[in-house]
mmCIF file of C-alpha atoms in Angstrom:
data_model
loop_
_atom_site.group_PDB
_atom_site.id
_atom_site.type_symbol
_atom_site.label_atom_id
_atom_site.label_comp_id
_atom_site.label_asym_id
_atom_site.label_seq_id
_atom_site.Cartn_x
_atom_site.Cartn_y
_atom_site.Cartn_z
ATOM 1 C CA MET A 22 182.605 29.429 37.709
ATOM 2 C CA ALA A 23 179.460 28.349 35.317
ATOM 3 C CA VAL A 24 178.581 25.801 38.097
ATOM 4 C CA GLY A 25 178.740 28.425 40.699
ATOM 5 C CA PHE A 26 176.643 30.897 38.933
ATOM 6 C CA ALA A 27 173.947 28.024 37.801
ATOM 7 C CA GLN A 28 173.955 26.792 41.622
ATOM 8 C CA TRP A 29 173.310 30.419 42.866
ATOM 9 C CA GLY A 30 170.369 30.675 40.204
ATOM 10 C CA ASN A 31 168.981 27.779 41.364
ATOM 11 C CA ASP A 32 168.999 28.733 45.187
ATOM 12 C CA LEU A 33 167.334 32.171 43.983
ATOM 13 C CA TYR A 34 164.524 29.991 42.364
ATOM 14 C CA THR A 35 163.745 27.560 45.305
ATOM 15 C CA GLY A 36 164.152 30.144 47.882
ATOM 16 C CA ARG A 37 167.485 28.872 49.511
ATOM 17 C CA ARG A 38 169.054 32.572 48.613
ATOM 18 C CA SER A 39 167.088 35.304 48.780
ATOM 19 C CA TYR A 40 167.604 39.064 48.262
ATOM 20 C CA ASP A 41 165.161 41.755 49.899
ATOM 21 C CA ILE A 42 164.489 43.861 46.924
ATOM 22 C CA VAL A 43 161.147 44.709 47.162
ATOM 23 C CA GLY A 44 161.437 45.318 51.020
ATOM 24 C CA ARG A 45 163.913 48.149 50.059
ATOM 25 C CA ARG A 46 161.902 49.629 47.608
ATOM 26 C CA ARG A 47 162.359 53.325 49.175
ATOM 27 C CA VAL A 48 166.260 52.849 48.568
ATOM 28 C CA TRP A 49 165.734 52.247 44.810
ATOM 29 C CA TYR A 50 162.971 54.769 44.669
ATOM 30 C CA VAL A 51 165.544 57.569 46.088
ATOM 31 C CA VAL A 52 168.260 55.822 43.487
ATOM 32 C CA ALA A 53 165.734 56.261 40.532
ATOM 33 C CA ALA A 54 165.002 59.688 41.643
ATOM 34 C CA VAL A 55 168.388 60.738 41.646
ATOM 35 C CA LEU A 56 169.365 59.694 38.485
ATOM 36 C CA VAL A 57 165.916 61.130 36.840
ATOM 37 C CA LEU A 58 166.638 64.840 37.995
ATOM 38 C CA SER A 59 170.296 64.533 36.960
ATOM 39 C CA SER A 60 168.886 63.550 33.701
ATOM 40 C CA VAL A 61 166.617 66.155 33.418
ATOM 41 C CA VAL A 62 169.156 68.994 34.500
ATOM 42 C CA LEU A 63 171.568 67.518 31.810
ATOM 43 C CA LEU A 64 168.715 68.043 29.445
ATOM 44 C CA PHE A 65 168.579 71.635 30.092
ATOM 45 C CA ALA A 66 172.399 72.373 30.408
ATOM 46 C CA PRO A 67 174.317 71.353 28.421
ATOM 47 C CA GLY A 68 171.366 70.103 26.668
ATOM 48 C CA LEU A 69 170.739 67.756 23.721
ATOM 49 C CA ASN A 70 173.126 68.307 20.526
ATOM 50 C CA PRO A 71 170.474 67.829 17.637
ATOM 51 C CA GLY A 72 172.223 66.569 14.600
ATOM 52 C CA ILE A 73 171.969 68.417 10.961
ATOM 53 C CA GLU A 74 169.206 66.324 9.963
ATOM 54 C CA PHE A 75 166.991 68.046 12.978
ATOM 55 C CA ARG A 76 168.447 71.499 12.846
ATOM 56 C CA GLY A 77 169.448 71.995 8.990
ATOM 57 C CA GLY A 78 172.282 73.031 7.387
ATOM 58 C CA SER A 79 175.077 72.399 5.038
ATOM 59 C CA GLU A 80 177.348 69.099 4.962
ATOM 60 C CA PHE A 81 180.629 68.540 3.706
ATOM 61 C CA VAL A 82 182.702 65.352 3.439
ATOM 62 C CA VAL A 83 186.025 65.308 2.697
ATOM 63 C CA SER A 84 187.772 61.687 1.829
ATOM 64 C CA GLY A 85 190.987 60.218 0.858
ATOM 65 C CA ILE A 86 192.643 62.331 2.967
ATOM 66 C CA SER A 87 196.082 61.506 5.192
ATOM 67 C CA ASN A 88 195.992 64.705 7.446
ATOM 68 C CA LYS A 89 193.071 64.289 9.587
ATOM 69 C CA ASP A 90 193.535 67.596 11.660
ATOM 70 C CA GLN A 91 189.885 69.128 12.579
ATOM 71 C CA GLN A 92 191.179 72.431 13.332
ATOM 72 C CA LEU A 93 192.258 72.950 9.921
ATOM 73 C CA ALA A 94 188.864 72.502 8.821
ATOM 74 C CA VAL A 95 187.434 74.627 11.178
ATOM 75 C CA THR A 96 190.274 77.424 9.814
ATOM 76 C CA THR A 97 189.314 76.768 6.345
ATOM 77 C CA VAL A 98 185.410 77.386 6.951
ATOM 78 C CA GLN A 99 185.991 80.723 8.880
ATOM 79 C CA ALA A 100 188.147 81.763 6.044
ATOM 80 C CA VAL A 101 185.001 81.706 3.878
ATOM 81 C CA ASP A 102 182.358 82.809 6.785
ATOM 82 C CA THR A 103 183.808 84.345 9.708
ATOM 83 C CA LYS A 104 180.848 84.124 11.731
ATOM 84 C CA GLU A 105 180.518 80.243 11.318
ATOM 85 C CA VAL A 106 181.621 77.834 13.906
ATOM 86 C CA PRO A 107 181.370 74.390 11.934
ATOM 87 C CA ARG A 108 181.290 70.867 13.803
ATOM 88 C CA VAL A 109 183.897 68.638 12.386
ATOM 89 C CA SER A 110 184.109 64.910 13.088
ATOM 90 C CA SER A 111 186.134 61.974 11.775
ATOM 91 C CA VAL A 112 184.380 59.567 9.486
ATOM 92 C CA GLY A 113 186.409 56.229 9.136
ATOM 93 C CA SER A 114 190.150 56.212 8.856
ATOM 94 C CA SER A 115 190.597 58.927 5.693
ATOM 95 C CA ALA A 116 187.702 61.105 5.745
ATOM 96 C CA LEU A 117 186.176 64.351 7.684
ATOM 97 C CA ARG A 118 182.829 65.482 8.155
ATOM 98 C CA VAL A 119 182.100 69.398 8.088
ATOM 99 C CA GLN A 120 178.660 70.684 9.472
ATOM 100 C CA THR A 121 177.910 74.371 9.088
ATOM 101 C CA ARG A 122 174.762 76.453 8.828
ATOM 102 C CA THR A 123 172.814 76.982 5.593
ATOM 103 C CA LEU A 124 175.282 78.823 3.236
ATOM 104 C CA SER A 125 174.471 80.253 -0.139
ATOM 105 C CA ASN A 126 175.795 78.566 -3.150
ATOM 106 C CA THR A 127 178.253 80.687 -4.063
ATOM 107 C CA GLN A 128 179.912 79.980 -0.256
ATOM 108 C CA VAL A 129 179.175 76.075 -0.515
ATOM 109 C CA GLU A 130 181.765 76.264 -3.813
ATOM 110 C CA GLN A 131 183.904 78.427 -2.036
ATOM 111 C CA VAL A 132 184.107 76.428 1.034
ATOM 112 C CA LYS A 133 184.574 72.815 -1.372
ATOM 113 C CA GLY A 134 187.339 74.531 -3.067
ATOM 114 C CA SER A 135 188.728 75.633 0.076
ATOM 115 C CA LEU A 136 188.789 72.253 1.766
ATOM 116 C CA ALA A 137 190.356 70.375 -1.126
ATOM 117 C CA LYS A 138 193.173 72.911 -1.402
ATOM 118 C CA ALA A 139 193.645 72.671 2.448
ATOM 119 C CA TYR A 140 193.805 68.886 2.429
ATOM 120 C CA GLY A 141 195.399 68.173 -0.780
ATOM 121 C CA VAL A 142 192.717 66.266 -2.603
ATOM 122 C CA PRO A 143 190.861 66.808 -5.838
ATOM 123 C CA GLU A 144 187.737 68.623 -5.374
ATOM 124 C CA THR A 145 185.987 65.867 -6.715
ATOM 125 C CA GLN A 146 186.454 64.120 -3.365
ATOM 126 C CA VAL A 147 184.590 66.717 -1.568
ATOM 127 C CA THR A 148 180.739 66.366 -1.534
ATOM 128 C CA SER A 149 178.368 68.737 0.020
ATOM 129 C CA THR A 150 174.776 68.234 0.956
ATOM 130 C CA PHE A 151 172.095 70.691 1.972
ATOM 131 C CA ILE A 152 169.491 69.482 4.531
ATOM 132 C CA GLY A 153 166.297 71.387 5.443
ATOM 133 C CA PRO A 154 165.214 71.646 8.929
ATOM 134 C CA THR A 155 161.732 71.024 7.547
ATOM 135 C CA TRP A 156 162.709 67.145 7.406
ATOM 136 C CA GLY A 157 164.217 67.043 10.801
ATOM 137 C CA GLY A 158 160.905 68.696 11.967
ATOM 138 C CA ASP A 159 159.065 65.918 10.507
ATOM 139 C CA VAL A 160 161.274 62.964 11.811
ATOM 140 C CA SER A 161 160.590 64.457 15.380
ATOM 141 C CA ARG A 162 156.893 64.819 15.036
ATOM 142 C CA LYS A 163 156.718 61.254 13.930
ATOM 143 C CA ALA A 164 158.822 60.061 16.385
ATOM 144 C CA ALA A 165 156.382 61.825 19.046
ATOM 145 C CA THR A 166 153.468 60.126 17.515
ATOM 146 C CA SER A 167 155.293 56.970 17.415
ATOM 147 C CA LEU A 168 156.137 57.224 21.402
ATOM 148 C CA VAL A 169 152.346 58.447 22.403
ATOM 149 C CA VAL A 170 150.745 55.229 20.258
ATOM 150 C CA PHE A 171 153.443 52.688 21.834
ATOM 151 C CA LEU A 172 152.530 54.155 25.276
ATOM 152 C CA VAL A 173 148.862 53.914 24.824
ATOM 153 C CA LEU A 174 148.938 50.515 23.442
ATOM 154 C CA VAL A 175 151.282 49.262 26.177
ATOM 155 C CA ALA A 176 148.841 50.715 29.020
ATOM 156 C CA ALA A 177 145.992 49.145 27.105
ATOM 157 C CA VAL A 178 147.671 45.492 26.526
ATOM 158 C CA MET A 179 149.232 45.316 29.763
ATOM 159 C CA THR A 180 146.036 45.899 31.608
ATOM 160 C CA LEU A 181 144.048 43.690 29.823
ATOM 161 C CA TYR A 182 146.644 40.869 29.933
ATOM 162 C CA PHE A 183 147.112 41.267 33.886
ATOM 163 C CA ARG A 184 143.835 42.526 34.497
ATOM 164 C CA ASN A 185 145.785 45.285 36.822
ATOM 165 C CA TRP A 186 146.104 48.855 35.518
ATOM 166 C CA ARG A 187 148.719 49.275 38.410
ATOM 167 C CA MET A 188 151.304 46.883 36.755
ATOM 168 C CA ALA A 189 150.471 49.217 33.288
ATOM 169 C CA VAL A 190 151.217 52.028 35.287
ATOM 170 C CA SER A 191 154.346 50.509 36.914
ATOM 171 C CA ALA A 192 155.762 49.513 33.577
ATOM 172 C CA LEU A 193 154.759 53.061 31.991
ATOM 173 C CA VAL A 194 156.856 54.758 34.899
ATOM 174 C CA ALA A 195 159.751 52.363 34.221
ATOM 175 C CA LEU A 196 159.742 53.396 30.733
ATOM 176 C CA PHE A 197 159.861 56.912 31.447
ATOM 177 C CA HIS A 198 162.944 56.630 33.691
ATOM 178 C CA ASP A 199 164.758 54.329 30.762
ATOM 179 C CA VAL A 200 164.088 56.873 28.318
ATOM 180 C CA THR A 201 164.908 59.896 30.579
ATOM 181 C CA LEU A 202 168.400 58.108 31.561
ATOM 182 C CA THR A 203 169.335 57.802 27.963
ATOM 183 C CA ALA A 204 168.620 60.928 27.116
ATOM 184 C CA GLY A 205 170.373 62.384 29.700
ATOM 185 C CA VAL A 206 173.506 60.352 29.234
ATOM 186 C CA TYR A 207 173.485 61.663 25.364
ATOM 187 C CA ALA A 208 173.307 65.139 26.747
ATOM 188 C CA ALA A 209 176.296 64.362 29.063
ATOM 189 C CA VAL A 210 178.401 62.723 26.490
ATOM 190 C CA GLY A 211 177.472 65.642 23.901
ATOM 191 C CA TRP A 212 177.142 63.299 21.039
ATOM 192 C CA GLU A 213 174.719 64.460 18.271
ATOM 193 C CA VAL A 214 171.028 63.228 18.099
ATOM 194 C CA THR A 215 170.323 61.761 15.005
ATOM 195 C CA PRO A 216 167.618 59.833 13.074
ATOM 196 C CA ALA A 217 169.732 56.438 14.147
ATOM 197 C CA THR A 218 169.491 57.902 17.886
ATOM 198 C CA VAL A 219 165.480 58.015 17.578
ATOM 199 C CA VAL A 220 165.311 54.510 16.047
ATOM 200 C CA GLY A 221 167.351 53.554 19.189
ATOM 201 C CA PHE A 222 164.907 55.432 21.726
ATOM 202 C CA LEU A 223 162.210 53.378 20.113
ATOM 203 C CA THR A 224 163.790 50.265 20.262
ATOM 204 C CA ILE A 225 164.808 49.986 23.880
ATOM 205 C CA LEU A 226 160.876 50.783 24.884
ATOM 206 C CA GLY A 227 160.280 47.455 23.529
ATOM 207 C CA TYR A 228 163.102 45.797 25.231
ATOM 208 C CA SER A 229 162.461 47.799 28.346
ATOM 209 C CA ILE A 230 158.893 46.579 28.151
ATOM 210 C CA TYR A 231 159.417 43.034 27.473
ATOM 211 C CA ASP A 232 161.618 42.662 30.362
ATOM 212 C CA THR A 233 159.236 44.043 32.681
ATOM 213 C CA VAL A 234 156.482 41.853 31.400
ATOM 214 C CA VAL A 235 158.279 38.662 32.284
ATOM 215 C CA VAL A 236 158.507 39.702 35.589
ATOM 216 C CA PHE A 237 155.533 40.873 36.150
ATOM 217 C CA ASP A 238 153.971 37.454 34.981
ATOM 218 C CA LYS A 239 155.907 35.508 37.422
ATOM 219 C CA VAL A 240 154.518 38.215 40.068
ATOM 220 C CA ARG A 241 151.170 37.529 38.945
ATOM 221 C CA GLU A 242 151.836 33.584 39.124
ATOM 222 C CA ASN A 243 153.364 33.924 42.460
ATOM 223 C CA THR A 244 150.748 35.905 44.254
ATOM 224 C CA ASP A 245 147.689 34.207 42.721
ATOM 225 C CA GLY A 246 145.300 33.409 45.828
ATOM 226 C CA VAL A 247 147.830 35.586 48.086
ATOM 227 C CA LEU A 248 144.561 36.352 50.318
ATOM 228 C CA ASP A 249 143.789 32.598 50.527
ATOM 229 C CA GLN A 250 147.068 32.082 52.944
ATOM 230 C CA SER A 251 148.299 33.466 56.010
ATOM 231 C CA ARG A 252 152.296 32.943 55.785
ATOM 232 C CA TYR A 253 153.670 35.224 53.611
ATOM 233 C CA THR A 254 152.419 39.118 52.285
ATOM 234 C CA TYR A 255 151.911 40.382 48.911
ATOM 235 C CA ALA A 256 155.112 42.221 49.019
ATOM 236 C CA GLU A 257 157.128 38.821 50.049
ATOM 237 C CA LYS A 258 155.720 36.743 47.153
ATOM 238 C CA ALA A 259 156.434 39.498 44.695
ATOM 239 C CA ASN A 260 160.088 39.689 45.894
ATOM 240 C CA LEU A 261 160.274 35.770 45.500
ATOM 241 C CA ALA A 262 159.082 36.205 41.895
ATOM 242 C CA VAL A 263 161.942 39.179 41.359
ATOM 243 C CA ASN A 264 164.647 36.781 42.689
ATOM 244 C CA GLN A 265 163.479 33.828 40.614
ATOM 245 C CA THR A 266 163.687 36.046 37.445
ATOM 246 C CA LEU A 267 167.140 37.832 38.238
ATOM 247 C CA VAL A 268 169.233 35.148 36.759
ATOM 248 C CA ARG A 269 167.150 35.420 33.436
ATOM 249 C CA SER A 270 167.348 38.953 33.377
ATOM 250 C CA ILE A 271 171.171 39.110 33.939
ATOM 251 C CA ASN A 272 171.391 36.434 31.177
ATOM 252 C CA THR A 273 169.590 38.494 28.584
ATOM 253 C CA SER A 274 171.057 41.491 29.358
ATOM 254 C CA VAL A 275 174.736 40.392 28.924
ATOM 255 C CA VAL A 276 173.841 38.638 25.777
ATOM 256 C CA ALA A 277 172.064 41.990 24.556
ATOM 257 C CA LEU A 278 174.661 44.065 25.795
ATOM 258 C CA LEU A 279 178.057 42.355 24.464
ATOM 259 C CA PRO A 280 177.309 42.761 20.770
ATOM 260 C CA VAL A 281 175.702 46.179 21.166
ATOM 261 C CA ALA A 282 178.819 47.222 23.051
ATOM 262 C CA SER A 283 180.931 45.915 20.374
ATOM 263 C CA ILE A 284 179.350 47.701 17.741
ATOM 264 C CA LEU A 285 179.500 50.993 19.962
ATOM 265 C CA PHE A 286 183.283 50.285 20.143
ATOM 266 C CA ILE A 287 183.705 49.516 16.533
ATOM 267 C CA GLY A 288 181.299 52.531 15.402
ATOM 268 C CA ALA A 289 182.986 55.078 17.845
ATOM 269 C CA PHE A 290 186.709 54.189 17.938
ATOM 270 C CA VAL A 291 187.423 52.005 14.929
ATOM 271 C CA LEU A 292 185.290 53.071 12.131
ATOM 272 C CA GLY A 293 183.936 56.384 13.102
ATOM 273 C CA ALA A 294 180.665 55.536 11.698
ATOM 274 C CA GLY A 295 178.310 58.138 12.995
ATOM 275 C CA THR A 296 175.094 55.807 12.523
ATOM 276 C CA LEU A 297 176.469 52.594 14.097
ATOM 277 C CA ARG A 298 177.812 54.769 17.262
ATOM 278 C CA ASP A 299 174.538 56.485 17.530
ATOM 279 C CA ILE A 300 172.118 53.622 17.589
ATOM 280 C CA ALA A 301 174.565 51.588 19.787
ATOM 281 C CA LEU A 302 175.110 54.265 22.571
ATOM 282 C CA ALA A 303 171.007 54.448 22.624
ATOM 283 C CA LEU A 304 170.720 50.710 23.002
ATOM 284 C CA PHE A 305 173.572 50.274 25.200
ATOM 285 C CA VAL A 306 172.416 52.654 27.917
ATOM 286 C CA GLY A 307 168.640 51.695 27.447
ATOM 287 C CA MET A 308 169.159 47.984 27.926
ATOM 288 C CA LEU A 309 171.304 48.545 30.759
ATOM 289 C CA VAL A 310 169.081 50.822 32.441
ATOM 290 C CA GLY A 311 165.676 49.148 31.122
ATOM 291 C CA THR A 312 167.241 45.821 33.250
ATOM 292 C CA PHE A 313 167.672 48.081 36.429
ATOM 293 C CA SER A 314 164.356 49.337 36.077
ATOM 294 C CA SER A 315 162.574 46.264 35.693
ATOM 295 C CA ILE A 316 164.132 44.681 38.637
ATOM 296 C CA PHE A 317 164.485 47.433 41.154
ATOM 297 C CA LEU A 318 161.761 49.829 40.008
ATOM 298 C CA ALA A 319 158.857 48.216 38.136
ATOM 299 C CA THR A 320 157.594 45.440 40.469
ATOM 300 C CA PRO A 321 158.307 47.735 43.926
ATOM 301 C CA LEU A 322 156.247 50.386 42.622
ATOM 302 C CA GLU A 323 153.504 47.933 41.508
ATOM 303 C CA VAL A 324 153.777 46.189 45.102
ATOM 304 C CA THR A 325 153.368 49.784 46.612
ATOM 305 C CA LEU A 326 150.350 50.583 44.300
ATOM 306 C CA ARG A 327 148.667 47.268 45.364
ATOM 307 C CA GLU A 328 149.194 47.589 49.051
ATOM 308 C CA ARG A 329 147.176 50.609 48.965
ATOM 309 C CA GLU A 330 144.074 48.119 48.368
ATOM 310 C CA PRO A 331 142.481 47.568 51.613
ATOM 311 C CA ALA A 332 142.156 44.098 51.441
ATOM 312 C CA LEU A 333 145.879 43.541 50.749
ATOM 313 C CA ARG A 334 146.788 46.077 53.759
ATOM 314 C CA ALA A 335 144.495 44.084 56.061
ATOM 315 C CA HIS A 336 146.046 40.764 54.904
ATOM 316 C CA ARG A 337 149.669 42.437 55.180
ATOM 317 C CA ASP A 338 148.817 43.615 58.842
ATOM 318 C CA ARG A 339 147.645 40.032 59.705
ATOM 319 C CA VAL A 340 150.541 38.321 58.614
ATOM 320 C CA LEU A 341 152.882 40.848 60.194
ATOM 321 C CA ALA A 342 150.758 40.639 63.751
ATOM 322 C CA ALA A 343 150.766 36.676 63.571
ATOM 323 C CA ARG A 344 154.759 36.738 63.408
ATOM 324 C CA THR A 345 154.929 39.376 66.537
ATOM 325 C CA GLY A 346 153.680 36.606 68.552
ATOM 326 C CA SER A 347 149.471 37.416 68.449
ATOM 327 C CA GLY A 348 149.308 34.550 65.618
ATOM 328 C CA SER A 349 149.164 30.713 66.185
ATOM 329 C CA PRO A 350 152.009 28.576 65.693
ATOM 330 C CA ALA A 351 152.468 27.236 62.165
ATOM 331 C CA ALA A 352 150.471 24.076 61.586
ATOM 332 C CA ALA A 353 151.947 20.548 61.236
ATOM 333 C CA GLY A 354 153.789 20.087 57.803
ATOM 334 C CA GLU A 355 153.574 24.041 56.734
ATOM 335 C CA ALA A 356 156.724 25.520 55.387
ATOM 336 C CA PRO A 357 158.605 27.831 58.205
ATOM 337 C CA LEU A 358 159.160 31.383 57.730
ATOM 338 C CA VAL A 359 162.402 32.645 56.332
ATOM 339 C CA GLY A 360 164.663 33.038 59.143
ATOM 340 C CA ALA A 361 162.289 31.317 61.557
ATOM 341 C CA ALA A 362 160.908 27.983 62.960
ATOM 342 C CA THR A 363 157.520 29.010 63.547
ATOM 343 C CA ARG A 364 154.830 31.803 62.734
ATOM 344 C CA THR A 365 155.601 33.438 65.541
ATOM 345 C CA VAL A 366 158.992 34.208 65.508
ATOM 346 C CA GLY A 367 160.356 37.538 63.649
ATOM 347 C CA PRO A 368 159.873 38.552 60.414
ATOM 348 C CA LEU A 369 161.230 37.374 57.179
ATOM 349 C CA HIS A 370 165.031 37.723 56.614
ATOM 350 C CA PRO A 371 165.897 37.370 52.700
ATOM 351 C CA GLY A 372 168.880 35.285 52.444
ATOM 352 C CA SER A 373 167.806 32.137 54.690
ATOM 353 C CA HIS A 374 166.512 28.935 53.412
ATOM 354 C CA GLN A 375 162.734 28.713 52.770
ATOM 355 C CA GLY A 376 162.680 25.555 50.991
ATOM 356 C CA VAL A 377 160.553 23.873 48.282
ATOM 357 C CA ALA A 378 157.077 23.887 50.193
ATOM 358 C CA ALA A 379 157.641 27.846 50.249
ATOM 359 C CA GLN A 380 157.408 28.123 46.774
ATOM 360 C CA PRO A 381 153.956 29.233 45.224
ATOM 361 C CA ARG A 382 151.940 25.972 44.199
ATOM 362 C CA ARG A 383 149.893 25.963 40.765
ATOM 363 C CA ARG A 384 146.372 25.273 40.648
ATOM 364 C CA ARG A 385 145.044 22.272 38.848
ATOM 365 C CA ARG A 386 143.170 23.096 35.813
#
């Protein structure tokens, strides 16, 4: 199996095997648009579920219990405040967390005593915490500021590094796609958005941009001097770059997702640790959709933007026209087109052998 995967990766890099990812970019645009629109709908209905750190309120933790009946906690709290609808969740194997709106000091003491009596534990094993909404608002503002600063720096650095603002725009669109989908999954699952979730969101931004930059770096290498040749279009050379980095993207994603999936499973189903669960879900979904966007969205979008340039559009038309029969046959020693013996036979068909000669050559320095 390892040999087969390694051979597959080698075939992708040398051009023996190829997938027309860029050529089918309209399909990926539609898929991405549907996913983003679905996530936006979920953000409105049912919407995100902000944690107590953002909405404020009182929190009680009952530890050392043997009966983890959550409805018992709901009934106990409503006996003190009939209008309250508490949020109850498990914490580990022997504790419950009960969150309510802001209660008075008298009500807090009543709830603590009632919970201790209901679960048969000493009142010292029931802790209470008050969290004001001001702290949550401060966290939200700082997170938004961090996001804006990050996006501005990413756009500036990528534009300077690649000397191409189109790559920066494509990367930012991919980031928007990743964050929106991750937020949509949170809204669909209904898990609380906590500060740990915000940390996870900011972390996936870095992962997503890293994966995109690696692919773009290969695109830049392959398309260097694209106008100086007449065998392949810009889109075809960019597609080769995506294929050449495909195995690397898969390997990186698998290596990153396995431990995150373990943390998510342990945090959610074994330990019941809210912090582990919250950050792991954001990381898992963000890394998964980040891999998709770096391969199927960022590069195809960059090609769409670049092909709006008159020079590249004219070059593409000349190359395609040559394949319909109006161009001259391939010169002696020139690598054949994918699926064609000469330049006068049909378009490229990804999946056919291109040969080593079809690979981009490095310029001597």
